[in-house]
Short mmCIF file of C-alpha atoms in Angstrom, two decimals:
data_model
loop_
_atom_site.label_atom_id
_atom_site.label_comp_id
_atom_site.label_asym_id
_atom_site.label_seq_id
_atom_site.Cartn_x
_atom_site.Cartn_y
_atom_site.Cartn_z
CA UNK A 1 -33.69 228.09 138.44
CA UNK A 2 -33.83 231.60 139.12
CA UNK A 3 -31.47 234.20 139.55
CA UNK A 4 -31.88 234.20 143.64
CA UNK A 5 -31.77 230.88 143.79
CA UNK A 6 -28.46 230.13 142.06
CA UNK A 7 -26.83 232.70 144.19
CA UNK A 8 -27.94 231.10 147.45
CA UNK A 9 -26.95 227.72 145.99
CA UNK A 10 -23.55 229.35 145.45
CA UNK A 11 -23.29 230.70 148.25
CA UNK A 12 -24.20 227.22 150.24
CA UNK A 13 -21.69 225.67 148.19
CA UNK A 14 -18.74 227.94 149.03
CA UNK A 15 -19.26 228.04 152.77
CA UNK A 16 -16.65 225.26 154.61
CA UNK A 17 -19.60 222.85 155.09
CA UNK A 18 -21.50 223.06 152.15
CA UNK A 19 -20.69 220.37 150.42
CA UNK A 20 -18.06 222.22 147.73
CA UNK A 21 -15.09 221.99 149.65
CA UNK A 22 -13.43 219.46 151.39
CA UNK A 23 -12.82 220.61 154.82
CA UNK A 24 -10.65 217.93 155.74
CA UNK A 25 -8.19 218.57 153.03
CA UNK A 26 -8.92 214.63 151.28
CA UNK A 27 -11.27 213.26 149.19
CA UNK A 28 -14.56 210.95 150.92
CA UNK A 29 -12.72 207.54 149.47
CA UNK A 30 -9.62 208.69 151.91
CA UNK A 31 -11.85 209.76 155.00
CA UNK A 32 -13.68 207.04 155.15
CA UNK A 33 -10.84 204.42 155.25
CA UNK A 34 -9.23 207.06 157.96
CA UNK A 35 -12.64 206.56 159.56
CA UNK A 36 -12.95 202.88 159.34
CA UNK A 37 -9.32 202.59 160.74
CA UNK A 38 -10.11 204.72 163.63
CA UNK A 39 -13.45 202.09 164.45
CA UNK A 40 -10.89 199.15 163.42
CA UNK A 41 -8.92 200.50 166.77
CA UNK A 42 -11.49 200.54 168.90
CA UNK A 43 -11.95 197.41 168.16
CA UNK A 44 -8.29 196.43 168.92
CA UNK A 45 -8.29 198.80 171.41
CA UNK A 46 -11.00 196.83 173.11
CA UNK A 47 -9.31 193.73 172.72
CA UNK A 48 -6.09 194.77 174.25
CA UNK A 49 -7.63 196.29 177.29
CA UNK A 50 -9.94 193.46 178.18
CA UNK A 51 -6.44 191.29 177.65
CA UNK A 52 -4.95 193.80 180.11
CA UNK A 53 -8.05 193.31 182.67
CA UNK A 54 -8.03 189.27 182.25
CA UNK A 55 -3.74 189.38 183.12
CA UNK A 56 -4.13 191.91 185.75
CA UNK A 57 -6.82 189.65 187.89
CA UNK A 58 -5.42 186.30 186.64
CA UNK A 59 -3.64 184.58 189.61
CA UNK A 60 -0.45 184.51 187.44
CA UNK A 61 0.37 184.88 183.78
CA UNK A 62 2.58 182.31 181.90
CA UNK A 63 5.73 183.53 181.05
CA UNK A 64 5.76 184.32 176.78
CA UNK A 65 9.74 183.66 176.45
CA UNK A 66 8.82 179.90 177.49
CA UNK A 67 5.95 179.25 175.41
CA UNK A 68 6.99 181.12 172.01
CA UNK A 69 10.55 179.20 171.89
CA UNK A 70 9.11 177.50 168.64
CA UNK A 71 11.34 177.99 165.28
CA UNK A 72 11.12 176.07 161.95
CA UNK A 73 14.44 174.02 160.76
CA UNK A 74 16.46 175.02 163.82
CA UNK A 75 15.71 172.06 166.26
CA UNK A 76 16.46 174.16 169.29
CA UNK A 77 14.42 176.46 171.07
CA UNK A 78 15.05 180.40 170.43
CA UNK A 79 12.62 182.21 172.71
CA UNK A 80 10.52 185.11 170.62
CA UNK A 81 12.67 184.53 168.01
CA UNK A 82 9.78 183.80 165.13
CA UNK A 83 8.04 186.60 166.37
CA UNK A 84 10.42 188.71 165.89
CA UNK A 85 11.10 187.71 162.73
CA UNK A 86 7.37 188.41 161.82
CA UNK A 87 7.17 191.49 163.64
CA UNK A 88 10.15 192.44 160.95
CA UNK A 89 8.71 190.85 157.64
CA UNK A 90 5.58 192.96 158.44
CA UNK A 91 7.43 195.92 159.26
CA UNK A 92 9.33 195.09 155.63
CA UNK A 93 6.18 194.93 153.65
CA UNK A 94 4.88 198.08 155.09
CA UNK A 95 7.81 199.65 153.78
CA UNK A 96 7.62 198.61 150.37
CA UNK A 97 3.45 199.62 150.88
CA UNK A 98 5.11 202.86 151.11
CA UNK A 99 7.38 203.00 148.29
CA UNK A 100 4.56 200.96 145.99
CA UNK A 101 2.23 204.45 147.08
CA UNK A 102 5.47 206.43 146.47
CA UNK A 103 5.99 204.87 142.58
CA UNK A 104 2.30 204.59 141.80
CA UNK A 105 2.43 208.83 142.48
CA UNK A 106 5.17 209.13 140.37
CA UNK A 107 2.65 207.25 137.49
CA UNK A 108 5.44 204.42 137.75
CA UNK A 109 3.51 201.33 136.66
CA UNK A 110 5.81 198.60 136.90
CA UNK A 111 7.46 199.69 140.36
CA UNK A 112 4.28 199.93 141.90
CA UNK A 113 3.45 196.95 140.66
CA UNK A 114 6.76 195.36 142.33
CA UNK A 115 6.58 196.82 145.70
CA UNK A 116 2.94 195.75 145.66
CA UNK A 117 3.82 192.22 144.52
CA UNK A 118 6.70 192.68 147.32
CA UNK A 119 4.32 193.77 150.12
CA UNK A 120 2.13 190.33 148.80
CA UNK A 121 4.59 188.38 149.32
CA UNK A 122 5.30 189.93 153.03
CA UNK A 123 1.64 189.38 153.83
CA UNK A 124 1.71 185.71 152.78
CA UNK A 125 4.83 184.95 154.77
CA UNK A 126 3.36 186.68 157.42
CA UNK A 127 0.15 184.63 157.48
CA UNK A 128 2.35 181.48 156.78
CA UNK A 129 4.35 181.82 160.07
CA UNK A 130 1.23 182.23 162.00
CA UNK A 131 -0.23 179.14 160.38
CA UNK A 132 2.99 177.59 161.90
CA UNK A 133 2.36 179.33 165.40
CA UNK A 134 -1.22 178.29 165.50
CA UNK A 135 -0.39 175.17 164.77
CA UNK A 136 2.57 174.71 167.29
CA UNK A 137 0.35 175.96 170.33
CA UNK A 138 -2.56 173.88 169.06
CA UNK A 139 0.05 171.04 168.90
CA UNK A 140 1.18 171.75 172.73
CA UNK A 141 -2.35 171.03 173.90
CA UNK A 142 -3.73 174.98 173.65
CA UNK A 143 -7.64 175.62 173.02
CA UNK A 144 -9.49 178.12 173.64
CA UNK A 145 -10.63 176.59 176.82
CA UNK A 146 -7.47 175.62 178.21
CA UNK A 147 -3.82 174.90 177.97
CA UNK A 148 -0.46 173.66 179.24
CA UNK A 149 0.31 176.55 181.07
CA UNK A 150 -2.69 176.97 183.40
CA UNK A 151 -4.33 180.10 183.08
CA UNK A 152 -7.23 179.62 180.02
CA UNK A 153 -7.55 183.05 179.26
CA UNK A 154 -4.05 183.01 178.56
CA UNK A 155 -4.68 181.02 175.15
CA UNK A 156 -8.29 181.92 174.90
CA UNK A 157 -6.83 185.65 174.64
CA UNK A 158 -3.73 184.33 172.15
CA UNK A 159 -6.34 183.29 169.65
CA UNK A 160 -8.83 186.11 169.80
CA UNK A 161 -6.16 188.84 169.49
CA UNK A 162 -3.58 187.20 166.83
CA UNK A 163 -6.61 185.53 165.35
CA UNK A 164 -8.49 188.79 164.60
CA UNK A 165 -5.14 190.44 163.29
CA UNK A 166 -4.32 187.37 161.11
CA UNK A 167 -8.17 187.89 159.47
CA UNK A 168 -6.83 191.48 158.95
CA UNK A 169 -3.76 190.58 157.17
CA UNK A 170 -5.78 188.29 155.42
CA UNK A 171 -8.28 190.78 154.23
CA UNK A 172 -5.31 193.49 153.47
CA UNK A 173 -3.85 190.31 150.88
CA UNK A 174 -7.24 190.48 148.91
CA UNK A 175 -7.28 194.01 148.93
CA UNK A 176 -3.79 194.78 147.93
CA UNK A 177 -4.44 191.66 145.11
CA UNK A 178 -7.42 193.23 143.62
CA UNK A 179 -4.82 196.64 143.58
CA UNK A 180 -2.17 194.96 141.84
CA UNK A 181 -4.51 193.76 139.00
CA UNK A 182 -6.06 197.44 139.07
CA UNK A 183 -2.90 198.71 138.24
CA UNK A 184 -1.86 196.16 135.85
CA UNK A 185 -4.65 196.60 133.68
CA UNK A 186 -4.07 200.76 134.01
CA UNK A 187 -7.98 201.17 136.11
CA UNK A 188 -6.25 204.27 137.77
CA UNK A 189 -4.33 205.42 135.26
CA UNK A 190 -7.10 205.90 132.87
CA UNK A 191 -9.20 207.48 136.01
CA UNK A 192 -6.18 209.94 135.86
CA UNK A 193 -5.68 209.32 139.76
CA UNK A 194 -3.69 206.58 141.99
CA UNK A 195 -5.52 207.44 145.21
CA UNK A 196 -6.79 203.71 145.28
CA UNK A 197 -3.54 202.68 145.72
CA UNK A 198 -2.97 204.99 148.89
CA UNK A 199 -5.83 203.74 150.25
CA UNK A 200 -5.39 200.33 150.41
CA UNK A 201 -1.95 201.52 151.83
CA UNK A 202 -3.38 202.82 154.55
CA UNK A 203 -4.86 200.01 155.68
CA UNK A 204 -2.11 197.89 155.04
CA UNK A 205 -0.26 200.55 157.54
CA UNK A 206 -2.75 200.20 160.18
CA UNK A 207 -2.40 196.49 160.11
CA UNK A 208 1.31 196.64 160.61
CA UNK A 209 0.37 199.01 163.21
CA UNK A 210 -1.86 196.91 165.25
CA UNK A 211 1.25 194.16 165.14
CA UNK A 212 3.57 196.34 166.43
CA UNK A 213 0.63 197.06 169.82
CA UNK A 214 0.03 193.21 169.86
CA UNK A 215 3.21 192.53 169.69
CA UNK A 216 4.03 194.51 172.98
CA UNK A 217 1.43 194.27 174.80
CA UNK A 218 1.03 190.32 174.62
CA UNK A 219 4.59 188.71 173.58
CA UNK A 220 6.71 191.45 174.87
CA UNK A 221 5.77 192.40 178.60
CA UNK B 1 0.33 215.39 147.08
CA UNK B 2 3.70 217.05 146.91
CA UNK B 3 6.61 215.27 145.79
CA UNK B 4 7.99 215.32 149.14
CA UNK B 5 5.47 213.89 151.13
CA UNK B 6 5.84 210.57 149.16
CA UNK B 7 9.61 210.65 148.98
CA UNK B 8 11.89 207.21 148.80
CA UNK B 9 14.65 208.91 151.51
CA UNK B 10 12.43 209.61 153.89
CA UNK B 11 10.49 206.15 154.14
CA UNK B 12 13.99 204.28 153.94
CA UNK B 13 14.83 206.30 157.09
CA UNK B 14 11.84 206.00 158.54
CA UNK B 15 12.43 201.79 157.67
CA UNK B 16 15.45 201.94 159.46
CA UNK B 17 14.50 203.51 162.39
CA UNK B 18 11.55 200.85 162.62
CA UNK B 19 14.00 198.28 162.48
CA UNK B 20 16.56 200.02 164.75
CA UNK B 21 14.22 200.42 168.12
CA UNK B 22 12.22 196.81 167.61
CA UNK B 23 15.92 195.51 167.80
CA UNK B 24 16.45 197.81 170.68
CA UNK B 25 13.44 196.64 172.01
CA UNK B 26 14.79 193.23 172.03
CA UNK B 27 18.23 193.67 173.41
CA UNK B 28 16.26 195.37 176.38
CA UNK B 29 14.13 192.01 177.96
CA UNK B 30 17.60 189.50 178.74
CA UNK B 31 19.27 193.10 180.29
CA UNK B 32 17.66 192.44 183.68
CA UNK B 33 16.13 195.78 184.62
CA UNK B 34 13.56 195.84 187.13
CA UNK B 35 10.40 195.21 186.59
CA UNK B 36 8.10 198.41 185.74
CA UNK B 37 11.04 200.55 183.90
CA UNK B 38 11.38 197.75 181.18
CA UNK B 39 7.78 197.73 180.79
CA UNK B 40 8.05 201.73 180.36
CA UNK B 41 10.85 201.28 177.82
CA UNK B 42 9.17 198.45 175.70
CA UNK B 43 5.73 200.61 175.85
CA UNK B 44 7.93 203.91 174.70
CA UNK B 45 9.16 201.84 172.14
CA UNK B 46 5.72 201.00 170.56
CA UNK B 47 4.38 204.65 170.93
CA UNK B 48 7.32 205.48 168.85
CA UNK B 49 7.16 203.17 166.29
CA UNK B 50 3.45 203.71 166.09
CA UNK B 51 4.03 207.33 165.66
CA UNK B 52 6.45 207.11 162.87
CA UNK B 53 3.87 204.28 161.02
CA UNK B 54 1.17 207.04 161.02
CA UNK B 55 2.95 209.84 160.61
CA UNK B 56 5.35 208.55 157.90
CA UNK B 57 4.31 205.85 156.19
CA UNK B 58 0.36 206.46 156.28
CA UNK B 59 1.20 210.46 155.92
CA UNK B 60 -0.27 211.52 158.68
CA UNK B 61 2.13 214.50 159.97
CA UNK B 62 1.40 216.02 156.40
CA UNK B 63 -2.51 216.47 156.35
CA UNK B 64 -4.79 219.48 157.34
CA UNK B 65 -5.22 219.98 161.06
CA UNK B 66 -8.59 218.67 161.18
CA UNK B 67 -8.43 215.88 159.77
CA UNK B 68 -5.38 215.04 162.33
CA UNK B 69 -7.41 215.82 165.28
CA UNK B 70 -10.12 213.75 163.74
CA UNK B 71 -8.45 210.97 163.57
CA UNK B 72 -6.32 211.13 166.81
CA UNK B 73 -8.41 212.55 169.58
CA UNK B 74 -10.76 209.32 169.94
CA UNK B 75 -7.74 207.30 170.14
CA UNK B 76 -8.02 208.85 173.96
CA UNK B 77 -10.98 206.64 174.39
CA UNK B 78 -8.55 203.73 174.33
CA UNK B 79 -6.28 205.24 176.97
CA UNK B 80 -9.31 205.90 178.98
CA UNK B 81 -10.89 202.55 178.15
CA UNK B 82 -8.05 200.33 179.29
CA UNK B 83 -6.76 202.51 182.13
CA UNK B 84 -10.19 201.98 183.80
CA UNK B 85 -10.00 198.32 183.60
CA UNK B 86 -6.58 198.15 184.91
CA UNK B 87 -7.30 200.46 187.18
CA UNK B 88 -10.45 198.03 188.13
CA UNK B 89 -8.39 195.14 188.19
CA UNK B 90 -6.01 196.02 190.11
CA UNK B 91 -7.98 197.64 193.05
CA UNK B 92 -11.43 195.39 193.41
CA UNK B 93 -10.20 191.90 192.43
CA UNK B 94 -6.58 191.79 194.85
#
């Protein structure tokens, strides 16, 4: 290469878009799961406002405190009591997501490698209870067609929007396993760098988010 | 990646306060209010405990401008998406 030519190839590479900076301030690995979680709302985004449309021109809506009154070992009903109780496992394993991202930046193998094996076991629990939720509506005579309560799109919605969050938290397990044994075997600390960690955190973030929206929107108003 | 930005104090607060206003949000629904201000307060409720998720615990709050524009300005398309359905709903189909 010439003289000229390296100039004006350093001088592409030093301007904001060139290529040699990152104007967002994070690596690509980091943007794109920020961009993939932006797409992932529109998809729940989409979900939850066709749910609103379907309540909003449904004759009536069944009422969520008399269906959800479902809990394990009790033997009486305690309306939106499981829920809750998911809504605050997930919120738990989020938290230790955090702290797992916080230890793994410290280069803290073995506490990453607990909160990680903590936000697991948060996932799994979660996924367990809706097992038990799916299988309690399923039990009362809900499809996706129809059920007790008289307005179909009521269930038909139910399993659509906790269905597609419970493949999330499903997906987020695999992810956050394949982490764990990342940072057992020392992947990132021999790459010098524990970003893959934050990553997966992110998503694990988003999925707790999403909970929190479905949550609201379809158990809580 | 400061220290700060990844520090144990500030996501145990941030935990309790996630914890704190879900339970607040529960206490709300047997209170009786009318109508469309519990709605308001349950939907306030999930803003905020969105907004500390993202700004917290995924970091959010501590990244370069353009990347939080980036990420939060198409979020409007939601707003926009479901207000014109409701809006729809509730004006052709009644």
């Amino acid at each position: 290469m010439n003289h000229d030519a390296v100039l004006e190839q350093k001088k592409i590479m030093e301007s904001e878009w060139g290529g040699g900076k990152a104007p967002f301030g994070v690596s690509w690995r980091k943007y794109m799961m920020w961009i993939f979680i932006v797409s992932d709302a529109f998809t729940f985004g989409a979900f939850l406002a066709a749910y609103g449309l379907f309540r909003v021109t449904s004759a009536g809506w069944p009422d969520t405190y008399e269906v959800f009154t479902a809990f394990p070992f009790i033997g009486v009903e305690a309306p939106m009591l499981f829920v809750a109780m998911m809504t605050f496992i997930l919120i738990c394993s989020s938290f230790t997501m955090a702290l797992a991202v916080s230890a793994s930046y410290k280069n803290d193998r073995t506490k990453a490698l607990k909160f990680l094996g903590l936000t697991i076991l948060g996932g799994s629990i979660f996924i367990l209870c809706q097992v038990y939720e799916w299988y309690h509506i399923i039990h009362d005579g809900a499809t996706m067609t129809s059920n007790p309560w008289g307005v179909p799109l009521f269930s038909a919605t139910f399993f659509m929007i906790t269905g597609f969050h419970g493949l999330h938290v499903l997906s987020g397990l695999i992810l956050l396993t394949i982490t764990a044994l990342k940072v057992k075997r020392g992947f990132y600390e021999r790459r010098g760098s524990y970003e893959g960690v934050e990553i997966v955190g992110l998503y694990w973030h988003f999925v707790d988010l999403v909970w929190v929206f479905v949550f609201t929107f379809f158990y809580l108003l | 990646m400061s220290k700060q930005e990844h520090s144990k104090k500030v996501y145990i607060k941030v935990w309790i306060w996630l914890l704190a206003i879900t339970i607040a949000g529960f206490i709300v629904s047997p209170l009786g209010l009318p109508g469309w201000l519990h709605n308001l307060f349950i939907v306030i409720i999930a803003l905020m405990k969105g907004g500390l998720i993202v700004a917290y615990f995924m970091h959010l709050k501590f990244e370069r401008l353009s990347l939080i524009y980036s990420i939060l300005l198409p979020l409007i398309l939601i707003v926009a998406l479901a207000v014109a359905l409701l809006y729809e709903g509730t004006t052709r189909f009644l």
